[in-house]
Protein backbone atom coordinates (compact mmCIF):
# COMPACT_ATOMS: atom_id res chain seq x y z
CA UNK A 1 0.00 0.00 0.00
CA UNK A 2 1.28 3.43 -0.91
CA UNK A 3 -0.37 6.48 0.61
CA UNK A 4 0.08 10.07 -0.55
CA UNK A 5 0.05 12.82 2.03
CA UNK A 6 -0.12 16.25 0.56
CA UNK A 7 -0.32 19.85 1.67
CA UNK A 8 -0.16 23.12 -0.24
CA UNK A 9 2.55 24.90 1.75
CA UNK A 10 5.80 23.78 3.41
CA UNK A 11 4.31 24.44 6.87
CA UNK A 12 1.57 21.90 6.20
CA UNK A 13 3.88 18.94 5.63
CA UNK A 14 6.79 19.96 7.89
CA UNK A 15 5.29 18.26 10.98
CA UNK A 16 4.94 15.02 9.00
CA UNK A 17 8.51 15.06 7.68
CA UNK A 18 9.72 15.82 11.18
CA UNK A 19 7.96 12.74 12.48
CA UNK A 20 9.44 10.51 9.77
CA UNK A 21 13.01 11.83 9.94
CA UNK A 22 14.31 9.41 7.32
CA UNK A 23 13.05 9.88 3.78
CA UNK A 24 14.23 10.00 0.18
CA UNK A 25 13.82 13.25 -1.75
CA UNK A 26 13.07 13.26 -5.48
CA UNK A 27 12.75 16.33 -7.69
CA UNK A 28 10.00 15.91 -10.23
CA UNK A 29 7.84 18.30 -12.30
CA UNK A 30 9.06 21.33 -10.42
CA UNK A 31 8.42 19.93 -6.95
CA UNK A 32 10.06 17.86 -4.26
CA UNK A 33 8.54 14.51 -3.37
CA UNK A 34 9.52 12.74 -0.16
CA UNK A 35 9.26 8.96 0.05
CA UNK A 36 9.44 6.94 3.23
CA UNK A 37 8.53 3.58 4.69
CA UNK A 38 6.31 3.91 7.73
CA UNK A 39 4.96 1.00 9.80
CA UNK A 40 5.34 -1.33 6.83
CA UNK A 41 3.63 0.84 4.25
CA UNK A 42 5.02 3.34 1.77
CA UNK A 43 4.35 7.06 1.96
CA UNK A 44 4.87 9.77 -0.61
CA UNK A 45 4.65 13.29 0.76
CA UNK A 46 4.70 16.69 -0.93
CA UNK A 47 3.46 20.22 -0.76
CA UNK A 48 2.08 21.37 -4.08
CA UNK A 49 2.35 25.16 -3.83
CA UNK A 50 -0.85 27.16 -3.48
CA UNK A 51 -3.90 26.91 -5.72
CA UNK A 52 -5.94 24.58 -7.89
CA UNK A 53 -3.47 24.11 -10.75
CA UNK A 54 -0.43 23.25 -8.63
CA UNK A 55 -2.46 20.99 -6.36
CA UNK A 56 -3.97 19.14 -9.34
CA UNK A 57 -0.49 18.63 -10.76
CA UNK A 58 0.86 17.30 -7.47
CA UNK A 59 -2.07 14.99 -6.83
CA UNK A 60 -1.79 13.60 -10.38
CA UNK A 61 1.96 13.13 -10.01
CA UNK A 62 1.62 11.34 -6.68
CA UNK A 63 -0.86 8.93 -8.21
CA UNK A 64 0.42 8.46 -11.77
CA UNK A 65 4.16 8.77 -11.24
CA UNK A 66 4.64 7.62 -7.64
CA UNK A 67 1.83 5.06 -7.60
CA UNK A 68 -0.14 6.35 -4.60
CA UNK A 69 -3.30 4.33 -3.94
CA UNK A 70 -4.93 6.64 -1.39
CA UNK A 71 -4.49 10.35 -0.84
CA UNK A 72 -4.77 12.30 2.40
CA UNK A 73 -4.65 16.09 2.33
CA UNK A 74 -3.59 18.04 5.38
CA UNK A 75 -3.80 21.80 5.65
CA UNK A 76 -5.48 24.95 6.86
CA UNK A 77 -8.65 26.74 5.74
CA UNK A 78 -10.82 29.75 6.30
CA UNK A 79 -14.05 29.17 8.24
CA UNK A 80 -17.38 29.95 6.59
CA UNK A 81 -19.59 28.41 9.25
CA UNK A 82 -19.65 30.61 12.36
CA UNK A 83 -19.44 27.38 14.38
CA UNK A 84 -15.86 26.80 13.22
CA UNK A 85 -13.17 28.57 15.22
CA UNK A 86 -9.41 28.81 14.75
CA UNK A 87 -7.80 25.41 15.39
CA UNK A 88 -11.00 23.41 14.77
CA UNK A 89 -10.78 20.48 12.37
CA UNK A 90 -13.06 19.94 9.40
CA UNK A 91 -13.28 16.85 7.22
CA UNK A 92 -14.69 17.41 3.74
CA UNK A 93 -17.75 15.34 2.86
CA UNK A 94 -17.78 16.90 -0.60
CA UNK A 95 -15.99 19.70 -2.38
CA UNK A 96 -16.78 22.29 -5.04
CA UNK A 97 -14.90 24.95 -7.01
CA UNK A 98 -16.45 28.27 -6.02
CA UNK A 99 -14.66 30.28 -8.74
CA UNK A 100 -15.71 28.09 -11.66
CA UNK A 101 -18.29 30.15 -13.51
CA UNK A 102 -19.95 29.51 -16.86
CA UNK A 103 -23.30 30.66 -15.51
CA UNK A 104 -23.63 32.85 -18.66
CA UNK A 105 -24.69 29.60 -20.39
CA UNK A 106 -27.32 28.76 -17.80
CA UNK A 107 -25.16 26.37 -15.75
CA UNK A 108 -24.94 26.56 -11.97
CA UNK A 109 -21.83 27.96 -10.29
CA UNK A 110 -19.09 25.34 -10.01
CA UNK A 111 -20.33 23.30 -12.95
CA UNK A 112 -18.85 22.52 -16.34
CA UNK A 113 -20.38 20.05 -18.83
CA UNK A 114 -19.37 16.45 -18.06
CA UNK A 115 -18.30 17.52 -14.58
CA UNK A 116 -20.32 17.97 -11.40
CA UNK A 117 -20.64 20.80 -8.91
CA UNK A 118 -19.57 18.57 -6.01
CA UNK A 119 -17.10 15.69 -5.73
CA UNK A 120 -17.66 13.41 -2.75
CA UNK A 121 -14.80 12.29 -0.54
CA UNK A 122 -14.34 8.63 0.36
CA UNK A 123 -16.93 7.54 2.92
CA UNK A 124 -14.80 4.79 4.50
CA UNK A 125 -12.02 7.28 5.24
CA UNK A 126 -14.54 9.72 6.74
CA UNK A 127 -15.88 6.90 8.95
CA UNK A 128 -12.34 6.07 9.98
CA UNK A 129 -11.74 9.71 10.87
CA UNK A 130 -14.63 9.59 13.33
CA UNK A 131 -12.92 6.77 15.21
CA UNK A 132 -9.60 8.59 15.12
CA UNK A 133 -11.25 11.73 16.49
CA UNK A 134 -12.83 9.72 19.28
CA UNK A 135 -9.55 8.07 20.20
CA UNK A 136 -7.75 11.41 20.19
CA UNK A 137 -10.54 13.06 22.19
CA UNK A 138 -10.96 15.67 19.47
CA UNK A 139 -14.07 16.92 17.79
CA UNK A 140 -13.97 16.93 14.03
CA UNK A 141 -16.74 18.56 12.04
CA UNK A 142 -17.88 17.06 8.75
CA UNK A 143 -18.79 19.61 6.14
CA UNK A 144 -18.66 21.00 2.65
CA UNK A 145 -15.46 22.66 1.49
CA UNK A 146 -15.39 25.22 -1.33
CA UNK A 147 -12.16 25.75 -3.24
CA UNK A 148 -11.01 28.60 -5.45
CA UNK A 149 -7.94 30.47 -6.60
CA UNK A 150 -8.56 33.30 -4.14
CA UNK A 151 -7.53 33.99 -0.59
CA UNK A 152 -10.91 35.08 0.74
CA UNK A 153 -10.61 37.97 3.17
CA UNK A 154 -14.01 39.46 2.58
CA UNK A 155 -17.24 38.88 4.46
CA UNK A 156 -19.42 39.39 1.40
CA UNK A 157 -17.52 36.88 -0.77
CA UNK A 158 -17.41 34.41 2.11
CA UNK A 159 -21.17 34.67 2.66
CA UNK A 160 -21.82 34.23 -1.05
CA UNK A 161 -19.71 31.06 -1.07
CA UNK A 162 -21.53 29.88 2.03
CA UNK A 163 -24.98 30.37 0.58
CA UNK A 164 -24.19 29.19 -2.98
CA UNK A 165 -22.42 25.94 -2.02
CA UNK A 166 -23.62 25.48 1.58
CA UNK A 167 -19.93 25.52 2.35
CA UNK A 168 -18.60 25.30 5.90
CA UNK A 169 -15.00 26.16 5.04
CA UNK A 170 -13.04 27.44 2.08
CA UNK A 171 -9.52 27.01 0.81
CA UNK A 172 -7.54 26.84 -2.42
CA UNK A 173 -6.71 23.19 -3.22
CA UNK A 174 -9.23 20.61 -1.97
CA UNK A 175 -11.69 20.86 -4.86
CA UNK A 176 -9.04 20.32 -7.52
CA UNK A 177 -7.42 17.43 -5.66
CA UNK A 178 -10.89 15.89 -5.37
CA UNK A 179 -11.45 16.10 -9.13
CA UNK A 180 -8.10 14.41 -9.82
CA UNK A 181 -8.60 11.59 -7.30
CA UNK A 182 -12.16 10.98 -8.44
CA UNK A 183 -11.10 10.77 -12.10
CA UNK A 184 -8.22 8.39 -11.30
CA UNK A 185 -10.26 6.23 -8.92
CA UNK A 186 -8.16 6.96 -5.82
CA UNK A 187 -9.79 7.21 -2.38
CA UNK A 188 -9.16 10.62 -0.87
CA UNK A 189 -9.60 12.44 2.40
CA UNK A 190 -9.35 16.20 2.87
CA UNK A 191 -8.70 17.52 6.35
CA UNK A 192 -8.29 21.17 7.27
CA UNK A 193 -7.67 23.01 10.50
CA UNK A 194 -9.13 26.51 10.62
CA UNK A 195 -6.58 29.32 10.42
CA UNK A 196 -8.93 32.28 9.93
CA UNK A 197 -12.52 33.35 9.36
CA UNK A 198 -12.11 34.47 5.72
CA UNK A 199 -13.03 37.99 6.82
CA UNK A 200 -11.28 41.38 6.96
CA UNK A 201 -8.76 40.06 9.49
CA UNK A 202 -8.09 36.80 7.61
CA UNK A 203 -4.53 37.52 6.53
CA UNK A 204 -3.45 38.48 10.06
CA UNK A 205 -5.20 35.49 11.57
CA UNK A 206 -3.70 33.23 8.91
CA UNK A 207 -0.16 34.44 9.62
CA UNK A 208 -0.66 34.00 13.33
CA UNK A 209 -2.24 30.56 13.28
CA UNK A 210 -0.85 28.85 10.14
CA UNK A 211 1.79 26.93 12.03
CA UNK A 212 -0.30 25.75 15.00
CA UNK A 213 -3.30 24.87 12.84
CA UNK A 214 -1.09 23.03 10.34
CA UNK A 215 0.30 20.93 13.21
CA UNK A 216 -3.23 20.09 14.41
CA UNK A 217 -4.14 18.87 10.95
CA UNK A 218 -0.88 16.97 10.34
CA UNK A 219 -1.11 15.12 13.65
CA UNK A 220 -4.61 14.00 12.82
CA UNK A 221 -3.63 12.85 9.34
CA UNK A 222 -0.76 10.75 10.74
CA UNK A 223 -3.26 9.08 13.09
CA UNK A 224 -5.35 8.36 10.01
CA UNK A 225 -2.33 6.66 8.46
CA UNK A 226 -1.90 4.56 11.64
CA UNK A 227 -5.55 3.56 11.41
CA UNK A 228 -5.22 2.57 7.76
CA UNK A 229 -2.16 0.44 8.64
CA UNK A 230 -4.15 -1.26 11.41
CA UNK A 231 -7.05 -2.00 9.08
CA UNK A 232 -4.66 -3.47 6.48
CA UNK A 233 -3.06 -5.73 9.08
CA UNK A 234 -6.49 -7.00 10.13
CA UNK A 235 -7.40 -8.11 6.60
N1 LIG B 1 0.80 33.27 3.33
C1 LIG B 1 0.92 32.79 2.00
C2 LIG B 1 -0.38 32.77 1.23
C3 LIG B 1 -1.40 31.86 1.83
S1 LIG B 1 -2.76 31.53 0.80
C4 LIG B 1 1.97 33.61 1.29
O1 LIG B 1 2.04 34.80 1.48
O2 LIG B 1 2.75 33.02 0.56
C5 LIG B 1 -3.77 30.60 1.87
C6 LIG B 1 -3.51 29.10 1.96
O3 LIG B 1 -4.19 28.58 3.07
C7 LIG B 1 -4.03 28.30 0.78
O4 LIG B 1 -3.21 27.18 0.57
C8 LIG B 1 -5.46 27.91 1.20
O5 LIG B 1 -5.77 26.58 0.87
C9 LIG B 1 -5.50 28.09 2.71
N2 LIG B 1 -6.43 29.10 3.24
C10 LIG B 1 -6.49 29.45 4.56
N3 LIG B 1 -7.37 30.45 4.75
C11 LIG B 1 -7.89 30.77 3.54
C12 LIG B 1 -8.82 31.76 3.10
N4 LIG B 1 -9.38 32.62 3.94
N5 LIG B 1 -9.11 31.82 1.77
C13 LIG B 1 -8.54 30.96 0.91
N6 LIG B 1 -7.64 30.02 1.27
C14 LIG B 1 -7.30 29.91 2.58
Coordinates of C-alpha atoms and ligand atoms in Angstrom, one line a residue:
X1 CA 0.0 0.0 0.0
X2 CA 1.3 3.4 -0.9
X3 CA -0.4 6.5 0.6
X4 CA 0.1 10.1 -0.6
X5 CA 0.1 12.8 2.0
X6 CA -0.1 16.3 0.6
X7 CA -0.3 19.9 1.7
X8 CA -0.2 23.1 -0.2
X9 CA 2.6 24.9 1.7
X10 CA 5.8 23.8 3.4
X11 CA 4.3 24.4 6.9
X12 CA 1.6 21.9 6.2
X13 CA 3.9 18.9 5.6
X14 CA 6.8 20.0 7.9
X15 CA 5.3 18.3 11.0
X16 CA 4.9 15.0 9.0
X17 CA 8.5 15.1 7.7
X18 CA 9.7 15.8 11.2
X19 CA 8.0 12.7 12.5
X20 CA 9.4 10.5 9.8
X21 CA 13.0 11.8 9.9
X22 CA 14.3 9.4 7.3
X23 CA 13.1 9.9 3.8
X24 CA 14.2 10.0 0.2
X25 CA 13.8 13.3 -1.7
X26 CA 13.1 13.3 -5.5
X27 CA 12.8 16.3 -7.7
X28 CA 10.0 15.9 -10.2
X29 CA 7.8 18.3 -12.3
X30 CA 9.1 21.3 -10.4
X31 CA 8.4 19.9 -7.0
X32 CA 10.1 17.9 -4.3
X33 CA 8.5 14.5 -3.4
X34 CA 9.5 12.7 -0.2
X35 CA 9.3 9.0 0.1
X36 CA 9.4 6.9 3.2
X37 CA 8.5 3.6 4.7
X38 CA 6.3 3.9 7.7
X39 CA 5.0 1.0 9.8
X40 CA 5.3 -1.3 6.8
X41 CA 3.6 0.8 4.2
X42 CA 5.0 3.3 1.8
X43 CA 4.4 7.1 2.0
X44 CA 4.9 9.8 -0.6
X45 CA 4.7 13.3 0.8
X46 CA 4.7 16.7 -0.9
X47 CA 3.5 20.2 -0.8
X48 CA 2.1 21.4 -4.1
X49 CA 2.3 25.2 -3.8
X50 CA -0.8 27.2 -3.5
X51 CA -3.9 26.9 -5.7
X52 CA -5.9 24.6 -7.9
X53 CA -3.5 24.1 -10.7
X54 CA -0.4 23.2 -8.6
X55 CA -2.5 21.0 -6.4
X56 CA -4.0 19.1 -9.3
X57 CA -0.5 18.6 -10.8
X58 CA 0.9 17.3 -7.5
X59 CA -2.1 15.0 -6.8
X60 CA -1.8 13.6 -10.4
X61 CA 2.0 13.1 -10.0
X62 CA 1.6 11.3 -6.7
X63 CA -0.9 8.9 -8.2
X64 CA 0.4 8.5 -11.8
X65 CA 4.2 8.8 -11.2
X66 CA 4.6 7.6 -7.6
X67 CA 1.8 5.1 -7.6
X68 CA -0.1 6.4 -4.6
X69 CA -3.3 4.3 -3.9
X70 CA -4.9 6.6 -1.4
X71 CA -4.5 10.3 -0.8
X72 CA -4.8 12.3 2.4
X73 CA -4.6 16.1 2.3
X74 CA -3.6 18.0 5.4
X75 CA -3.8 21.8 5.7
X76 CA -5.5 25.0 6.9
X77 CA -8.6 26.7 5.7
X78 CA -10.8 29.8 6.3
X79 CA -14.1 29.2 8.2
X80 CA -17.4 29.9 6.6
X81 CA -19.6 28.4 9.2
X82 CA -19.6 30.6 12.4
X83 CA -19.4 27.4 14.4
X84 CA -15.9 26.8 13.2
X85 CA -13.2 28.6 15.2
X86 CA -9.4 28.8 14.8
X87 CA -7.8 25.4 15.4
X88 CA -11.0 23.4 14.8
X89 CA -10.8 20.5 12.4
X90 CA -13.1 19.9 9.4
X91 CA -13.3 16.8 7.2
X92 CA -14.7 17.4 3.7
X93 CA -17.7 15.3 2.9
X94 CA -17.8 16.9 -0.6
X95 CA -16.0 19.7 -2.4
X96 CA -16.8 22.3 -5.0
X97 CA -14.9 24.9 -7.0
X98 CA -16.5 28.3 -6.0
X99 CA -14.7 30.3 -8.7
X100 CA -15.7 28.1 -11.7
X101 CA -18.3 30.1 -13.5
X102 CA -19.9 29.5 -16.9
X103 CA -23.3 30.7 -15.5
X104 CA -23.6 32.8 -18.7
X105 CA -24.7 29.6 -20.4
X106 CA -27.3 28.8 -17.8
X107 CA -25.2 26.4 -15.7
X108 CA -24.9 26.6 -12.0
X109 CA -21.8 28.0 -10.3
X110 CA -19.1 25.3 -10.0
X111 CA -20.3 23.3 -13.0
X112 CA -18.8 22.5 -16.3
X113 CA -20.4 20.1 -18.8
X114 CA -19.4 16.4 -18.1
X115 CA -18.3 17.5 -14.6
X116 CA -20.3 18.0 -11.4
X117 CA -20.6 20.8 -8.9
X118 CA -19.6 18.6 -6.0
X119 CA -17.1 15.7 -5.7
X120 CA -17.7 13.4 -2.8
X121 CA -14.8 12.3 -0.5
X122 CA -14.3 8.6 0.4
X123 CA -16.9 7.5 2.9
X124 CA -14.8 4.8 4.5
X125 CA -12.0 7.3 5.2
X126 CA -14.5 9.7 6.7
X127 CA -15.9 6.9 8.9
X128 CA -12.3 6.1 10.0
X129 CA -11.7 9.7 10.9
X130 CA -14.6 9.6 13.3
X131 CA -12.9 6.8 15.2
X132 CA -9.6 8.6 15.1
X133 CA -11.3 11.7 16.5
X134 CA -12.8 9.7 19.3
X135 CA -9.5 8.1 20.2
X136 CA -7.7 11.4 20.2
X137 CA -10.5 13.1 22.2
X138 CA -11.0 15.7 19.5
X139 CA -14.1 16.9 17.8
X140 CA -14.0 16.9 14.0
X141 CA -16.7 18.6 12.0
X142 CA -17.9 17.1 8.8
X143 CA -18.8 19.6 6.1
X144 CA -18.7 21.0 2.7
X145 CA -15.5 22.7 1.5
X146 CA -15.4 25.2 -1.3
X147 CA -12.2 25.7 -3.2
X148 CA -11.0 28.6 -5.5
X149 CA -7.9 30.5 -6.6
X150 CA -8.6 33.3 -4.1
X151 CA -7.5 34.0 -0.6
X152 CA -10.9 35.1 0.7
X153 CA -10.6 38.0 3.2
X154 CA -14.0 39.5 2.6
X155 CA -17.2 38.9 4.5
X156 CA -19.4 39.4 1.4
X157 CA -17.5 36.9 -0.8
X158 CA -17.4 34.4 2.1
X159 CA -21.2 34.7 2.7
X160 CA -21.8 34.2 -1.0
X161 CA -19.7 31.1 -1.1
X162 CA -21.5 29.9 2.0
X163 CA -25.0 30.4 0.6
X164 CA -24.2 29.2 -3.0
X165 CA -22.4 25.9 -2.0
X166 CA -23.6 25.5 1.6
X167 CA -19.9 25.5 2.4
X168 CA -18.6 25.3 5.9
X169 CA -15.0 26.2 5.0
X170 CA -13.0 27.4 2.1
X171 CA -9.5 27.0 0.8
X172 CA -7.5 26.8 -2.4
X173 CA -6.7 23.2 -3.2
X174 CA -9.2 20.6 -2.0
X175 CA -11.7 20.9 -4.9
X176 CA -9.0 20.3 -7.5
X177 CA -7.4 17.4 -5.7
X178 CA -10.9 15.9 -5.4
X179 CA -11.4 16.1 -9.1
X180 CA -8.1 14.4 -9.8
X181 CA -8.6 11.6 -7.3
X182 CA -12.2 11.0 -8.4
X183 CA -11.1 10.8 -12.1
X184 CA -8.2 8.4 -11.3
X185 CA -10.3 6.2 -8.9
X186 CA -8.2 7.0 -5.8
X187 CA -9.8 7.2 -2.4
X188 CA -9.2 10.6 -0.9
X189 CA -9.6 12.4 2.4
X190 CA -9.3 16.2 2.9
X191 CA -8.7 17.5 6.4
X192 CA -8.3 21.2 7.3
X193 CA -7.7 23.0 10.5
X194 CA -9.1 26.5 10.6
X195 CA -6.6 29.3 10.4
X196 CA -8.9 32.3 9.9
X197 CA -12.5 33.3 9.4
X198 CA -12.1 34.5 5.7
X199 CA -13.0 38.0 6.8
X200 CA -11.3 41.4 7.0
X201 CA -8.8 40.1 9.5
X202 CA -8.1 36.8 7.6
X203 CA -4.5 37.5 6.5
X204 CA -3.5 38.5 10.1
X205 CA -5.2 35.5 11.6
X206 CA -3.7 33.2 8.9
X207 CA -0.2 34.4 9.6
X208 CA -0.7 34.0 13.3
X209 CA -2.2 30.6 13.3
X210 CA -0.8 28.9 10.1
X211 CA 1.8 26.9 12.0
X212 CA -0.3 25.7 15.0
X213 CA -3.3 24.9 12.8
X214 CA -1.1 23.0 10.3
X215 CA 0.3 20.9 13.2
X216 CA -3.2 20.1 14.4
X217 CA -4.1 18.9 10.9
X218 CA -0.9 17.0 10.3
X219 CA -1.1 15.1 13.6
X220 CA -4.6 14.0 12.8
X221 CA -3.6 12.8 9.3
X222 CA -0.8 10.8 10.7
X223 CA -3.3 9.1 13.1
X224 CA -5.3 8.4 10.0
X225 CA -2.3 6.7 8.5
X226 CA -1.9 4.6 11.6
X227 CA -5.5 3.6 11.4
X228 CA -5.2 2.6 7.8
X229 CA -2.2 0.4 8.6
X230 CA -4.1 -1.3 11.4
X231 CA -7.0 -2.0 9.1
X232 CA -4.7 -3.5 6.5
X233 CA -3.1 -5.7 9.1
X234 CA -6.5 -7.0 10.1
X235 CA -7.4 -8.1 6.6
Ligands
LIG1 N1 0.8 33.3 3.3 C1 0.9 32.8 2.0 C2 -0.4 32.8 1.2 C3 -1.4 31.9 1.8 S1 -2.8 31.5 0.8 C4 2.0 33.6 1.3 O1 2.0 34.8 1.5 O2 2.7 33.0 0.6 C5 -3.8 30.6 1.9 C6 -3.5 29.1 2.0 O3 -4.2 28.6 3.1 C7 -4.0 28.3 0.8 O4 -3.2 27.2 0.6 C8 -5.5 27.9 1.2 O5 -5.8 26.6 0.9 C9 -5.5 28.1 2.7 N2 -6.4 29.1 3.2 C10 -6.5 29.4 4.6 N3 -7.4 30.4 4.8 C11 -7.9 30.8 3.5 C12 -8.8 31.8 3.1 N4 -9.4 32.6 3.9 N5 -9.1 31.8 1.8 C13 -8.5 31.0 0.9 N6 -7.6 30.0 1.3 C14 -7.3 29.9 2.6

